[in-house]
PDB file of C-alpha atoms in Angstrom:
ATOM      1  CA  UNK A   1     151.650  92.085 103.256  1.00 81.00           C
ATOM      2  CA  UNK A   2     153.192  89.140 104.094  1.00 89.00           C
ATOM      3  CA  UNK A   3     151.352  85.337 103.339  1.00 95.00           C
ATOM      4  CA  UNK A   4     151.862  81.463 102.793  1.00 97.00           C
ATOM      5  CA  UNK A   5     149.868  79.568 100.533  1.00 97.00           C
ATOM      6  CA  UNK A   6     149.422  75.626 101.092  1.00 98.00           C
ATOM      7  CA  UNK A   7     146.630  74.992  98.725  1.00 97.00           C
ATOM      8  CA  UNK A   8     146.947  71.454  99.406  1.00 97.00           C
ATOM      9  CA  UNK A   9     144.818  70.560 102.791  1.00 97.00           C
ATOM     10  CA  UNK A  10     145.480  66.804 102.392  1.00 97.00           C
ATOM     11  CA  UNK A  11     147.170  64.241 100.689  1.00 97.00           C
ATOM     12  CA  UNK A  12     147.114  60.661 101.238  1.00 98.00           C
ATOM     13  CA  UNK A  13     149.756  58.527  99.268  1.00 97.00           C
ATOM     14  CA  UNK A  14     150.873  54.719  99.585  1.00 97.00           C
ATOM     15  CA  UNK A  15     153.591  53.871 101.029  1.00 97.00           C
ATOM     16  CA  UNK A  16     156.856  54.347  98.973  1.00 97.00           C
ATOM     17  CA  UNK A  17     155.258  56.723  97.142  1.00 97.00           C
ATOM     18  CA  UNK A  18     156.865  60.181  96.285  1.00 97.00           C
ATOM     19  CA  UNK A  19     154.842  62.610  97.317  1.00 98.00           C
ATOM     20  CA  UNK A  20     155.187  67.025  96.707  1.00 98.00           C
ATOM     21  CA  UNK A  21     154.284  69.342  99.300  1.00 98.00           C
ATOM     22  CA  UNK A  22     153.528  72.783  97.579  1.00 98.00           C
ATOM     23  CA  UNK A  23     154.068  76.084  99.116  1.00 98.00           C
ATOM     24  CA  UNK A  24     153.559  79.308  97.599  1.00 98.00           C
ATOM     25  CA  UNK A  25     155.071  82.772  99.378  1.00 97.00           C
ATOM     26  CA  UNK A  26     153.962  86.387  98.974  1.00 96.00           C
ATOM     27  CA  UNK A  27     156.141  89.411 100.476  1.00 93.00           C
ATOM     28  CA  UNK A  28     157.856  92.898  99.092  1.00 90.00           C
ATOM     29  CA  UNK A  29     161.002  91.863 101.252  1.00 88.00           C
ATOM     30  CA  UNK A  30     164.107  91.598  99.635  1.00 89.00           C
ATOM     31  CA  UNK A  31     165.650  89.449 102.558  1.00 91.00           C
ATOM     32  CA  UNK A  32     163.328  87.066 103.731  1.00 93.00           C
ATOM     33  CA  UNK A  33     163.319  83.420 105.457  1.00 93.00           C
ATOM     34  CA  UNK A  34     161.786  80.421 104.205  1.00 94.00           C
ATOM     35  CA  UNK A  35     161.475  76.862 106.749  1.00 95.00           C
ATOM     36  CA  UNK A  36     159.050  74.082 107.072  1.00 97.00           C
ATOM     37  CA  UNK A  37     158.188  72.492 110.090  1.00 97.00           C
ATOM     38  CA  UNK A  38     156.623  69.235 110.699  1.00 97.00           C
ATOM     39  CA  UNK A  39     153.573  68.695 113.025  1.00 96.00           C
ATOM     40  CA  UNK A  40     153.151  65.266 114.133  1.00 93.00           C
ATOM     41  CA  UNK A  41     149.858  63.726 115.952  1.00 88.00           C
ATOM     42  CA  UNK A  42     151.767  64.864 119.420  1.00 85.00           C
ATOM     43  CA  UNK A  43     151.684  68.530 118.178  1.00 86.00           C
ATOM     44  CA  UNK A  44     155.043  69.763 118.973  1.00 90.00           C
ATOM     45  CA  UNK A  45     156.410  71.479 115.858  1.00 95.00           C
ATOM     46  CA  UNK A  46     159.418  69.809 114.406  1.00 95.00           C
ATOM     47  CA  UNK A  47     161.726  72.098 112.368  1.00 94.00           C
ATOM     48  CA  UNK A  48     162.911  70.422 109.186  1.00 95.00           C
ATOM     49  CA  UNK A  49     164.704  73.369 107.127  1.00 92.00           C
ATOM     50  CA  UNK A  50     165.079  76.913 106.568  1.00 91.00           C
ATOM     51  CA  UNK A  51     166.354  78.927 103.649  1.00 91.00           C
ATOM     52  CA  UNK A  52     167.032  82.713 102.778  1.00 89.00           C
ATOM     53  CA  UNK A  53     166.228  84.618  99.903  1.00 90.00           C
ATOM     54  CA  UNK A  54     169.574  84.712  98.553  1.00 89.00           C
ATOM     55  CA  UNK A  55     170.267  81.035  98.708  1.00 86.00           C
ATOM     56  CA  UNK A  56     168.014  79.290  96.030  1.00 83.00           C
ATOM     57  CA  UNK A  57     170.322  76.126  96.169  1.00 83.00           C
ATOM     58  CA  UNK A  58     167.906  73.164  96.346  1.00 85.00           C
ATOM     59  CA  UNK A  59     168.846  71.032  99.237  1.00 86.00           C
ATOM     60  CA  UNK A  60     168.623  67.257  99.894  1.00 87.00           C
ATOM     61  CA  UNK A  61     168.527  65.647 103.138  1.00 88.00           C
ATOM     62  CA  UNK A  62     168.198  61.613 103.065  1.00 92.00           C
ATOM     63  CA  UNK A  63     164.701  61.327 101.738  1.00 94.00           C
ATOM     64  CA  UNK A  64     163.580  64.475 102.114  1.00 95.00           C
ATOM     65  CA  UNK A  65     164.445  67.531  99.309  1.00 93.00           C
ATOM     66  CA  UNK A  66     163.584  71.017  98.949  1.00 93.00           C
ATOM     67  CA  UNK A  67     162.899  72.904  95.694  1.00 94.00           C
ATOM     68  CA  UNK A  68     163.161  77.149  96.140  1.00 94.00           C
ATOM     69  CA  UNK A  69     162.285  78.671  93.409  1.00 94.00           C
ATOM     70  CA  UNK A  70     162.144  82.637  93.725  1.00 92.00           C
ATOM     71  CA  UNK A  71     160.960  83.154  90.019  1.00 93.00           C
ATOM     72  CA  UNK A  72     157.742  81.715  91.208  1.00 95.00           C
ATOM     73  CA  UNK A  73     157.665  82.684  94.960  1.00 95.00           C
ATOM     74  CA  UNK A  74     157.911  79.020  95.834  1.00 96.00           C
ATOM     75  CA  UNK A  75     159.076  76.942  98.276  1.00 96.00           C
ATOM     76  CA  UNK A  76     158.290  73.053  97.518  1.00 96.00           C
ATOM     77  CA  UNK A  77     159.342  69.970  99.449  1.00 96.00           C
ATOM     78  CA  UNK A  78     159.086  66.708  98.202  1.00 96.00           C
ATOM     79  CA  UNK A  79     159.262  63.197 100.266  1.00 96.00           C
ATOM     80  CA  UNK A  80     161.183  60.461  98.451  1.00 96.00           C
ATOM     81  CA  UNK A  81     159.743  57.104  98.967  1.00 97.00           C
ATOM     82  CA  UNK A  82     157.242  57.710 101.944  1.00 97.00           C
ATOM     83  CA  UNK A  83     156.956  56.030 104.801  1.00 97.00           C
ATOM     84  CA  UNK A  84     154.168  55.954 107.442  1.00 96.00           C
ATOM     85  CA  UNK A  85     156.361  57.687 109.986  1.00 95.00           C
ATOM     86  CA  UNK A  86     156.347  60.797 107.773  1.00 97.00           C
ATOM     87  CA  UNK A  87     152.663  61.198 108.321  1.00 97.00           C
ATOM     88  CA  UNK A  88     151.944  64.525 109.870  1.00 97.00           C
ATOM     89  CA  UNK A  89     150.957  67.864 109.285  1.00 97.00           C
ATOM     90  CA  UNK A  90     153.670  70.187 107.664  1.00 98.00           C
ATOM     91  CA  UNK A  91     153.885  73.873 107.393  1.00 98.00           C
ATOM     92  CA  UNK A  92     155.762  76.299 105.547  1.00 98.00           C
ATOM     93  CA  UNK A  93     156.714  79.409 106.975  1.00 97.00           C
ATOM     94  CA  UNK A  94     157.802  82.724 106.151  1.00 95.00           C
ATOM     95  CA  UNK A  95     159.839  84.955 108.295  1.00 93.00           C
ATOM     96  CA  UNK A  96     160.619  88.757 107.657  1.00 85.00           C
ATOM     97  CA  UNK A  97     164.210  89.656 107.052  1.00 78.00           C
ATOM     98  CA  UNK A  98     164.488  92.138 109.996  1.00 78.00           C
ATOM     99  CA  UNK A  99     163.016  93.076 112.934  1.00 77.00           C
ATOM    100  CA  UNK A 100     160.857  90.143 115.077  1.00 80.00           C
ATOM    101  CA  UNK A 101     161.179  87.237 112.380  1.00 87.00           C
ATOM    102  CA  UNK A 102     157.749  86.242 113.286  1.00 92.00           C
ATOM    103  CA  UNK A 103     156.579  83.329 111.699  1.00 95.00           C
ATOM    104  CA  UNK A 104     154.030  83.730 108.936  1.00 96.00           C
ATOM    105  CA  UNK A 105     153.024  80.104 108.110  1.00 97.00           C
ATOM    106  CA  UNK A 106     150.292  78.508 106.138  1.00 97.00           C
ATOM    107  CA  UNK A 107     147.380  76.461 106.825  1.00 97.00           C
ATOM    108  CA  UNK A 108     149.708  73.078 106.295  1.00 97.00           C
ATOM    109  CA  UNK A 109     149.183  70.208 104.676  1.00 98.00           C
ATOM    110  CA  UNK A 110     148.083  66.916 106.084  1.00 98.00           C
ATOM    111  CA  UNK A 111     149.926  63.745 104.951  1.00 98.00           C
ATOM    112  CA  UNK A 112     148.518  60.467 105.381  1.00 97.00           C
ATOM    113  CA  UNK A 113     150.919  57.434 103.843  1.00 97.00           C
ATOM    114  CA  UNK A 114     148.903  54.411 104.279  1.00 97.00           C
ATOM    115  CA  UNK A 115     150.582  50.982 104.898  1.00 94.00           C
TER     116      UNK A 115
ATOM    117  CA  UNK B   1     169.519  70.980 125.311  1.00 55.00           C
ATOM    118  CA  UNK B   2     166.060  70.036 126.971  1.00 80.00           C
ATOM    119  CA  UNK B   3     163.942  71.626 124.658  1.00 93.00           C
ATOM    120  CA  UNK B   4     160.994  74.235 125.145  1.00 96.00           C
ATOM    121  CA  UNK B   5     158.873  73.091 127.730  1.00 96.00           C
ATOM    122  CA  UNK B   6     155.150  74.240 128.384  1.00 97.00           C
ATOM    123  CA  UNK B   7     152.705  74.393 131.115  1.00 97.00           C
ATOM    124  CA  UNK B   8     149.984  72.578 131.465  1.00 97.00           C
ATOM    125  CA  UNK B   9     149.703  70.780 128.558  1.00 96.00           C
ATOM    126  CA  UNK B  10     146.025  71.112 128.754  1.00 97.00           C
ATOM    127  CA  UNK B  11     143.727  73.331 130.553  1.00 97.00           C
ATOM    128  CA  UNK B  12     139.769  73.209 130.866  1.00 97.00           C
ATOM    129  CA  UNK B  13     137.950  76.046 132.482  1.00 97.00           C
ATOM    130  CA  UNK B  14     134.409  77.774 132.503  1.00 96.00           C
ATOM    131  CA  UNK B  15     133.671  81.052 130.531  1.00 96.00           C
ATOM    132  CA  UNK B  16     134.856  84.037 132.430  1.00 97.00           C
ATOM    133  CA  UNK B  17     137.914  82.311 134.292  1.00 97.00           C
ATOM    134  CA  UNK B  18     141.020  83.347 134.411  1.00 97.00           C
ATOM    135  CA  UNK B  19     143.863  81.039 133.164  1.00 98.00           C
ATOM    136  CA  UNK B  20     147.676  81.648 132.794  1.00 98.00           C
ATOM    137  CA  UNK B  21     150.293  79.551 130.988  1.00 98.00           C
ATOM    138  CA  UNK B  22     154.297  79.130 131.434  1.00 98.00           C
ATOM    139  CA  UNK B  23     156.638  78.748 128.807  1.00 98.00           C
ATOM    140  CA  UNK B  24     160.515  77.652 129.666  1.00 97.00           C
ATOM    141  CA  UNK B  25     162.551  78.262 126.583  1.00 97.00           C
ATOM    142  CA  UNK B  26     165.501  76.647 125.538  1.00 95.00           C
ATOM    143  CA  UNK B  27     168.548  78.034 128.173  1.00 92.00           C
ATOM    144  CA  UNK B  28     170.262  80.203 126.135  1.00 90.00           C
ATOM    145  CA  UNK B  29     167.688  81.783 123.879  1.00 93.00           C
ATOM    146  CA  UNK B  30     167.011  85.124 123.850  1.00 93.00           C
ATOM    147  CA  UNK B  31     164.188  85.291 121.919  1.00 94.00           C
ATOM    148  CA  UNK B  32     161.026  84.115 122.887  1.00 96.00           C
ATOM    149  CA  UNK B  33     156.981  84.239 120.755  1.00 96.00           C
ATOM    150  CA  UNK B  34     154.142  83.388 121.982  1.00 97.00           C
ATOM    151  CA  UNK B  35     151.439  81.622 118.740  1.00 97.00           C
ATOM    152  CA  UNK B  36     148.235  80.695 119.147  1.00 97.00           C
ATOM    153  CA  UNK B  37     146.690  77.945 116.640  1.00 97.00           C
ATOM    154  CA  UNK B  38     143.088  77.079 115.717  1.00 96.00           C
ATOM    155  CA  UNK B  39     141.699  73.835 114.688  1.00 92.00           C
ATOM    156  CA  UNK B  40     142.871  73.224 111.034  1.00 90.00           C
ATOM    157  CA  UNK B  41     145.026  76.284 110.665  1.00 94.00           C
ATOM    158  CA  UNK B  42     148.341  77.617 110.906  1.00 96.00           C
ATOM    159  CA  UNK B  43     149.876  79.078 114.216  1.00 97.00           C
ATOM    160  CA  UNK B  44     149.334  82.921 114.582  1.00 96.00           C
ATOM    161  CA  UNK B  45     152.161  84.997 115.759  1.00 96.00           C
ATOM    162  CA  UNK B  46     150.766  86.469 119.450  1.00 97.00           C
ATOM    163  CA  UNK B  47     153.511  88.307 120.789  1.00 96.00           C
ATOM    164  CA  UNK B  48     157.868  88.394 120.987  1.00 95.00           C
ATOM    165  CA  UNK B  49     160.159  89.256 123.763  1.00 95.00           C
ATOM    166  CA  UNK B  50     163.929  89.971 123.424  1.00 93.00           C
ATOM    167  CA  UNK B  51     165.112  89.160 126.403  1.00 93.00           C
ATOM    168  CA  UNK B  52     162.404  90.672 129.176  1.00 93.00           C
ATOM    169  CA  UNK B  53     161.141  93.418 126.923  1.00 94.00           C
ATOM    170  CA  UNK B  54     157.962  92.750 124.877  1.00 94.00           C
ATOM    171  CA  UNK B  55     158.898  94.016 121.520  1.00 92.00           C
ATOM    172  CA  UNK B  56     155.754  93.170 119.800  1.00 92.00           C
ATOM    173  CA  UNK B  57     152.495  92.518 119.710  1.00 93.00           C
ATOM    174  CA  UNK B  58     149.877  91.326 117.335  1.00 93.00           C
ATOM    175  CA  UNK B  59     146.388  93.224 117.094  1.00 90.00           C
ATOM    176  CA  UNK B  60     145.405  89.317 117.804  1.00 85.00           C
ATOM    177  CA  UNK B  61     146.429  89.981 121.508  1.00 87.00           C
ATOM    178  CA  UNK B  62     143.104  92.077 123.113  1.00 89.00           C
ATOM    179  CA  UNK B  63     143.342  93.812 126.171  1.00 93.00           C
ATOM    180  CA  UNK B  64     142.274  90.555 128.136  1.00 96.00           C
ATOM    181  CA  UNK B  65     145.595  88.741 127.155  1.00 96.00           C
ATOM    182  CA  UNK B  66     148.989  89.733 128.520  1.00 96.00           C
ATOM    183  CA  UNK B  67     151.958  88.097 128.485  1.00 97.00           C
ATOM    184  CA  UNK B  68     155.886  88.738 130.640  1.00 96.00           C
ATOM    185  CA  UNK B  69     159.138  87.604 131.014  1.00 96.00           C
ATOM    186  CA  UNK B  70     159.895  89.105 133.795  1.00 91.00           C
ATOM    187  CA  UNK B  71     163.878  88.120 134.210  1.00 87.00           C
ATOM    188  CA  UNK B  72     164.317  87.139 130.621  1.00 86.00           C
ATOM    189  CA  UNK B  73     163.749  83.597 130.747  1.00 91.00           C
ATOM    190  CA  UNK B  74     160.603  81.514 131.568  1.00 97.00           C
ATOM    191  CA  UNK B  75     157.537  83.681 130.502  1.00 98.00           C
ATOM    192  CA  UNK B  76     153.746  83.513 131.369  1.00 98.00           C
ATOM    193  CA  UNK B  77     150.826  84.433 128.911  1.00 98.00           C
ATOM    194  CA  UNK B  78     147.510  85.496 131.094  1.00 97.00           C
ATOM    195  CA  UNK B  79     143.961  85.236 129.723  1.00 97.00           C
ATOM    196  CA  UNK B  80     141.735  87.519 131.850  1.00 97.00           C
ATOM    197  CA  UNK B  81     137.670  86.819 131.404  1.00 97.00           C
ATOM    198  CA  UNK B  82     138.039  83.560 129.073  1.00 97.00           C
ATOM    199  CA  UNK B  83     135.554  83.635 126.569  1.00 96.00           C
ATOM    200  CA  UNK B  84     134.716  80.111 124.091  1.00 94.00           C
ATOM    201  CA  UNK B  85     137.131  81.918 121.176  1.00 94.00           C
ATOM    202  CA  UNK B  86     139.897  81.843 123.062  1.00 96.00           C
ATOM    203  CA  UNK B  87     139.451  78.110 122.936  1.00 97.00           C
ATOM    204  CA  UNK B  88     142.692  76.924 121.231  1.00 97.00           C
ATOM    205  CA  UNK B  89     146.462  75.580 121.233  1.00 97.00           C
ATOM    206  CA  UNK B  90     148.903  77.984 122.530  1.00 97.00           C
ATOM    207  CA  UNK B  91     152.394  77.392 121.367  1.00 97.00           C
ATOM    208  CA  UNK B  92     155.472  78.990 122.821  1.00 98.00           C
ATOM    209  CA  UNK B  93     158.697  78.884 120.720  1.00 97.00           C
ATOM    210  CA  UNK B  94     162.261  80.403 121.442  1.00 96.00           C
ATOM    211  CA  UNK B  95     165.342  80.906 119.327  1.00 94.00           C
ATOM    212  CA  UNK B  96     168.983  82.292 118.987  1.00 92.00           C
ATOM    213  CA  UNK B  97     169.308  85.853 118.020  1.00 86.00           C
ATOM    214  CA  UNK B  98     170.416  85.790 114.448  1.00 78.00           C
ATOM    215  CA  UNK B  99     168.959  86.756 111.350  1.00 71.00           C
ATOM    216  CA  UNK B 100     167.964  83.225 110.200  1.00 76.00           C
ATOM    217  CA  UNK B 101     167.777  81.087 113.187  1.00 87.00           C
ATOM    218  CA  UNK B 102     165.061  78.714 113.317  1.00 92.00           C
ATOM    219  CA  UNK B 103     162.510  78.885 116.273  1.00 95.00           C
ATOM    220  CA  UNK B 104     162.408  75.788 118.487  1.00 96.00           C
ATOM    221  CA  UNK B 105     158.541  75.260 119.558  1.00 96.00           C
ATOM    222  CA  UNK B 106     156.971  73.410 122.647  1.00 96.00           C
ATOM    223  CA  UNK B 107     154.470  71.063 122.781  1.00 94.00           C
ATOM    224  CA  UNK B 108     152.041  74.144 123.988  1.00 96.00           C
ATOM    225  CA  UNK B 109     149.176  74.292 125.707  1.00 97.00           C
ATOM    226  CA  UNK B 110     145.617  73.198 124.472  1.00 97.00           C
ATOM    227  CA  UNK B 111     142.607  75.480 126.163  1.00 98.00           C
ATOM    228  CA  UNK B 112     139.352  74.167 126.021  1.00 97.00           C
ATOM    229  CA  UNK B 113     136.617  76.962 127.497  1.00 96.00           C
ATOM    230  CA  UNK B 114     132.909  75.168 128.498  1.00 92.00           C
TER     231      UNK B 114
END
């Protein structure tokens, strides 16, 4: 079966900070999709990234990076120098390689960067 | 590209009503899910049309929830006989068909059963 762990619920940092989102994946897939999606106080989900199984080439994106790691089924995304706009609740989420690439996400993680 | 766009953005109703929902995908996406999330957790995959059929659905869905698309573009989710778990956000989201494209999500529609 399928499942996303986010064992962090919440994390409050300062601003500027560096902070590392942690997301852990379970599936018997060999082709599988990896994204994270941001969920600001609106609610709309905001899609930041996605990644496939056989593409474990960390990415960086201005101040946000990505960390795949398939030796250890995880999926990390860190936030360089925080800012209070990045506050919000983000989710990983795994998709099946085939088929209805439903979402499987997590329970997210809520990020508070204070002033 | 106007995004996804959802209808009502909230709904309040008594126990036992009857309430329905529309989702308007992004125009050219052929794929279209249905989520529902709880307070504090991650959205839970509901249902997924390709095109107008209904491909899928999760054991989530009872019998009191049904969901179309009936020309394979805006799509309606129905909750017959509301009862207080139904209480929740439901999120539509649509997307390309590809293997890896990403699924573009509304700002869905918050239920709140008295």
């Amino acid at each position: 079966a399928q499942k996303v762990t986010q064992a962090q619920t919440e994390i409050s940092v300062v601003e500027k900070e560096d902070v590392t989102l942690d997301c852990v994946y379970e599936t018997r897939d060999t082709t599988y999709y990896l994204f994270w999606y941001k969920q600001p106080p609106s609610g709309e989900l905001v899609f930041l990234i996605r990644r496939n199984s056989f593409d474990e080439q960390n990415e960086i994106s201005g101040r946000y990076s990505w960390n795949f790691q398939k030796s250890t089924s995880s999926f990390n995304f860190t936030i360089t120098a925080s800012q209070v706009v990045d506050s919000a609740v983000y989710f990983c989420a795994l998709s099946e390689g085939s088929g209805t690439y439903k979402y499987i996400f997590g329970t997210g993680t809520r990020l508070k960067v204070l002033a | 590209d106007t995004g996804v766009s959802q209808d009502p953005r909230h709904k309040i109703t008594k126990r036992g009503q009857n309430v329905t929902f529309r989702c308007d995908p992004i125009s050219e996406h052929n794929r279209l899910y249905w989520y529902r999330q709880t307070l504090g957790q991650g959205p839970e995959f509901l249902t997924y049309f390709q095109n107008e059929a209904q491909l899928e659905k999760s054991r989530l869905l009872s019998d009191r929830f049904s969901a179309e698309r009936p020309k394979g573009s805006f799509s309606t989710l129905e909750i017959q006989h509301t009862e207080q778990g139904d209480s929740a956000m439901y999120l539509c989201a649509s997307s390309l068909i590809g293997s890896n494209q990403p699924q573009h999500f509304g700002d869905g529609t918050r239920l709140s059963i008295l």
